[in-house]
């Protein structure tokens, strides 16, 4: 199934040129906002999705080609990226053991890299994760060693190494062949949240958002730590980094993508309570606030001028969860927002 609208290449706002961009995972938690941000810049998006009928809005958008398929259908992807200027690889291929994870995710990334180079694609942006780095050490940034502690982090770290190591082909064992022209860059998201960007869209909302909202709506007390939290970033915000990177001429760079400030689940519960004045719930802190280890996110500010405070987007996400909790309390149906592997 393919729905397409063709554009005529011309200069965009930044003085560059509109691009044809192949996007995997473009209807998911992060990808839905990346897709919209790229379209806003005037680019044409070739959108790979397993379930095009689930989100019909994309089929009527100008400059979108919807391609039915998944990332294990290598022939579908290879055909789809022909004539593209860039690839944005966001989709995750899940596996329950090391071989499945390797086959469903890292192998797919390696295939896409090779196929993109052979197709003459100029820029490849890969979505990794802070999990590739392992446990948070205060101040850690893009220069820290990769020390993953689970299969998810391991496959992300492995794919990163393929991204950075794919500088040229071999012509024989130990002999170098043709050099690669493809620019390859990596984004490492931390905790990224979103409301559905379009009707029928996805959300990867942590269960704790849902649990907090349900407790507040049902007048239940909550006891939470002031020190359990993270540097939240919204999918709308991280999409700006994708656009900057895909429009750049950078090569072999890694960017951490998180908010600049620490926000705890206690803080989130307090916001939810404040937004629900009729609730009799009490939000109780289980401890005193201590030192919060933080990722160093200065690189994206130094290079692209991007620094994010997720507070306002978090309030919108909390309000969305409260609305769903209230609907559930009243016995009303709510849209299933989970798009899972």
PDB file of N, CA and C in Angstrom, residues 301-340:
ATOM      1  N   UNK A 301      23.631  21.915  22.701  1.00  0.00           N
ATOM      2  CA  UNK A 301      23.511  23.368  22.825  1.00  0.00           C
ATOM      3  C   UNK A 301      24.693  24.065  22.156  1.00  0.00           C
ATOM      4  N   UNK A 302      25.894  23.530  22.361  1.00  0.00           N
ATOM      5  CA  UNK A 302      27.077  24.135  21.740  1.00  0.00           C
ATOM      6  C   UNK A 302      27.016  24.078  20.217  1.00  0.00           C
ATOM      7  N   UNK A 303      26.552  22.955  19.694  1.00  0.00           N
ATOM      8  CA  UNK A 303      26.569  22.752  18.241  1.00  0.00           C
ATOM      9  C   UNK A 303      25.335  23.342  17.562  1.00  0.00           C
ATOM     10  N   UNK A 304      24.162  23.125  18.157  1.00  0.00           N
ATOM     11  CA  UNK A 304      22.917  23.516  17.495  1.00  0.00           C
ATOM     12  C   UNK A 304      22.110  24.572  18.252  1.00  0.00           C
ATOM     13  N   UNK A 305      22.580  24.977  19.425  1.00  0.00           N
ATOM     14  CA  UNK A 305      21.835  25.958  20.203  1.00  0.00           C
ATOM     15  C   UNK A 305      20.575  25.399  20.828  1.00  0.00           C
ATOM     16  N   UNK A 306      20.530  24.090  21.058  1.00  0.00           N
ATOM     17  CA  UNK A 306      19.348  23.435  21.611  1.00  0.00           C
ATOM     18  C   UNK A 306      19.556  23.086  23.080  1.00  0.00           C
ATOM     19  N   UNK A 307      18.692  23.607  23.941  1.00  0.00           N
ATOM     20  CA  UNK A 307      18.674  23.260  25.365  1.00  0.00           C
ATOM     21  C   UNK A 307      17.212  23.245  25.787  1.00  0.00           C
ATOM     22  N   UNK A 308      16.786  22.178  26.431  1.00  0.00           N
ATOM     23  CA  UNK A 308      15.358  21.984  26.647  1.00  0.00           C
ATOM     24  C   UNK A 308      14.980  21.891  28.122  1.00  0.00           C
ATOM     25  N   UNK A 309      13.937  22.629  28.476  1.00  0.00           N
ATOM     26  CA  UNK A 309      13.227  22.473  29.736  1.00  0.00           C
ATOM     27  C   UNK A 309      11.877  21.866  29.375  1.00  0.00           C
ATOM     28  N   UNK A 310      11.616  20.673  29.856  1.00  0.00           N
ATOM     29  CA  UNK A 310      10.416  19.944  29.420  1.00  0.00           C
ATOM     30  C   UNK A 310       9.180  20.281  30.236  1.00  0.00           C
ATOM     31  N   UNK A 311       9.273  21.251  31.147  1.00  0.00           N
ATOM     32  CA  UNK A 311       8.191  21.518  32.086  1.00  0.00           C
ATOM     33  C   UNK A 311       6.826  21.715  31.458  1.00  0.00           C
ATOM     34  N   UNK A 312       6.730  22.585  30.446  1.00  0.00           N
ATOM     35  CA  UNK A 312       5.430  22.877  29.843  1.00  0.00           C
ATOM     36  C   UNK A 312       4.879  21.669  29.092  1.00  0.00           C
ATOM     37  N   UNK A 313       5.748  20.969  28.370  1.00  0.00           N
ATOM     38  CA  UNK A 313       5.293  19.765  27.666  1.00  0.00           C
ATOM     39  C   UNK A 313       4.878  18.679  28.652  1.00  0.00           C
ATOM     40  N   UNK A 314       5.572  18.608  29.784  1.00  0.00           N
ATOM     41  CA  UNK A 314       5.184  17.647  30.822  1.00  0.00           C
ATOM     42  C   UNK A 314       3.786  17.953  31.349  1.00  0.00           C
ATOM     43  N   UNK A 315       3.478  19.220  31.542  1.00  0.00           N
ATOM     44  CA  UNK A 315       2.146  19.591  32.024  1.00  0.00           C
ATOM     45  C   UNK A 315       1.076  19.137  31.037  1.00  0.00           C
ATOM     46  N   UNK A 316       1.354  19.297  29.746  1.00  0.00           N
ATOM     47  CA  UNK A 316       0.402  18.829  28.733  1.00  0.00           C
ATOM     48  C   UNK A 316       0.238  17.312  28.798  1.00  0.00           C
ATOM     49  N   UNK A 317       1.357  16.617  29.011  1.00  0.00           N
ATOM     50  CA  UNK A 317       1.297  15.155  29.067  1.00  0.00           C
ATOM     51  C   UNK A 317       0.563  14.689  30.324  1.00  0.00           C
ATOM     52  N   UNK A 318       0.786  15.364  31.422  1.00  0.00           N
ATOM     53  CA  UNK A 318       0.068  15.038  32.660  1.00  0.00           C
ATOM     54  C   UNK A 318      -1.426  15.277  32.469  1.00  0.00           C
ATOM     55  N   UNK A 319      -1.784  16.410  31.852  1.00  0.00           N
ATOM     56  CA  UNK A 319      -3.194  16.723  31.604  1.00  0.00           C
ATOM     57  C   UNK A 319      -3.840  15.658  30.724  1.00  0.00           C
ATOM     58  N   UNK A 320      -3.102  15.194  29.721  1.00  0.00           N
ATOM     59  CA  UNK A 320      -3.604  14.137  28.832  1.00  0.00           C
ATOM     60  C   UNK A 320      -3.865  12.859  29.619  1.00  0.00           C
ATOM     61  N   UNK A 321      -2.952  12.489  30.510  1.00  0.00           N
ATOM     62  CA  UNK A 321      -3.143  11.298  31.339  1.00  0.00           C
ATOM     63  C   UNK A 321      -4.300  11.471  32.314  1.00  0.00           C
ATOM     64  N   UNK A 322      -4.466  12.669  32.845  1.00  0.00           N
ATOM     65  CA  UNK A 322      -5.589  12.930  33.748  1.00  0.00           C
ATOM     66  C   UNK A 322      -6.921  12.803  33.008  1.00  0.00           C
ATOM     67  N   UNK A 323      -6.978  13.297  31.779  1.00  0.00           N
ATOM     68  CA  UNK A 323      -8.200  13.181  30.977  1.00  0.00           C
ATOM     69  C   UNK A 323      -8.541  11.718  30.722  1.00  0.00           C
ATOM     70  N   UNK A 324      -7.538  10.911  30.424  1.00  0.00           N
ATOM     71  CA  UNK A 324      -7.771   9.490  30.178  1.00  0.00           C
ATOM     72  C   UNK A 324      -8.201   8.779  31.464  1.00  0.00           C
ATOM     73  N   UNK A 325      -7.594   9.161  32.577  1.00  0.00           N
ATOM     74  CA  UNK A 325      -7.971   8.560  33.861  1.00  0.00           C
ATOM     75  C   UNK A 325      -9.409   8.917  34.225  1.00  0.00           C
ATOM     76  N   UNK A 326      -9.800  10.159  33.968  1.00  0.00           N
ATOM     77  CA  UNK A 326     -11.172  10.586  34.254  1.00  0.00           C
ATOM     78  C   UNK A 326     -12.156   9.850  33.354  1.00  0.00           C
ATOM     79  N   UNK A 327     -11.785   9.678  32.086  1.00  0.00           N
ATOM     80  CA  UNK A 327     -12.652   8.938  31.161  1.00  0.00           C
ATOM     81  C   UNK A 327     -12.827   7.493  31.616  1.00  0.00           C
ATOM     82  N   UNK A 328     -11.729   6.869  32.050  1.00  0.00           N
ATOM     83  CA  UNK A 328     -11.800   5.487  32.535  1.00  0.00           C
ATOM     84  C   UNK A 328     -12.685   5.397  33.771  1.00  0.00           C
ATOM     85  N   UNK A 329     -12.584   6.386  34.646  1.00  0.00           N
ATOM     86  CA  UNK A 329     -13.408   6.411  35.859  1.00  0.00           C
ATOM     87  C   UNK A 329     -14.889   6.475  35.507  1.00  0.00           C
ATOM     88  N   UNK A 330     -15.187   7.180  34.426  1.00  0.00           N
ATOM     89  CA  UNK A 330     -16.579   7.343  34.003  1.00  0.00           C
ATOM     90  C   UNK A 330     -17.038   6.218  33.081  1.00  0.00           C
ATOM     91  N   UNK A 331     -16.158   5.227  32.858  1.00  0.00           N
ATOM     92  CA  UNK A 331     -16.518   4.087  32.027  1.00  0.00           C
ATOM     93  C   UNK A 331     -16.478   4.353  30.542  1.00  0.00           C
ATOM     94  N   UNK A 332     -15.795   5.412  30.135  1.00  0.00           N
ATOM     95  CA  UNK A 332     -15.694   5.752  28.717  1.00  0.00           C
ATOM     96  C   UNK A 332     -14.489   5.057  28.091  1.00  0.00           C
ATOM     97  N   UNK A 333     -14.611   4.707  26.831  1.00  0.00           N
ATOM     98  CA  UNK A 333     -13.511   4.051  26.114  1.00  0.00           C
ATOM     99  C   UNK A 333     -12.420   5.067  25.791  1.00  0.00           C
ATOM    100  N   UNK A 334     -11.163   4.611  25.818  1.00  0.00           N
ATOM    101  CA  UNK A 334     -10.034   5.460  25.437  1.00  0.00           C
ATOM    102  C   UNK A 334      -9.228   4.759  24.347  1.00  0.00           C
ATOM    103  N   UNK A 335      -8.614   5.553  23.499  1.00  0.00           N
ATOM    104  CA  UNK A 335      -7.818   5.034  22.385  1.00  0.00           C
ATOM    105  C   UNK A 335      -6.595   4.278  22.893  1.00  0.00           C
ATOM    106  N   UNK A 336      -6.325   3.093  22.328  1.00  0.00           N
ATOM    107  CA  UNK A 336      -5.121   2.329  22.659  1.00  0.00           C
ATOM    108  C   UNK A 336      -3.933   2.974  21.962  1.00  0.00           C
ATOM    109  N   UNK A 337      -3.025   3.556  22.744  1.00  0.00           N
ATOM    110  CA  UNK A 337      -1.936   4.348  22.170  1.00  0.00           C
ATOM    111  C   UNK A 337      -0.639   3.561  22.045  1.00  0.00           C
ATOM    112  N   UNK A 338      -0.642   2.292  22.457  1.00  0.00           N
ATOM    113  CA  UNK A 338       0.591   1.517  22.419  1.00  0.00           C
ATOM    114  C   UNK A 338       0.826   0.941  21.031  1.00  0.00           C
ATOM    115  N   UNK A 339       1.966   1.319  20.424  1.00  0.00           N
ATOM    116  CA  UNK A 339       2.403   0.730  19.162  1.00  0.00           C
ATOM    117  C   UNK A 339       3.622  -0.114  19.495  1.00  0.00           C
ATOM    118  N   UNK A 340       3.428  -1.412  19.654  1.00  0.00           N
ATOM    119  CA  UNK A 340       4.510  -2.264  20.152  1.00  0.00           C
ATOM    120  C   UNK A 340       5.010  -3.193  19.068  1.00  0.00           C
TER     121      UNK A 340
END
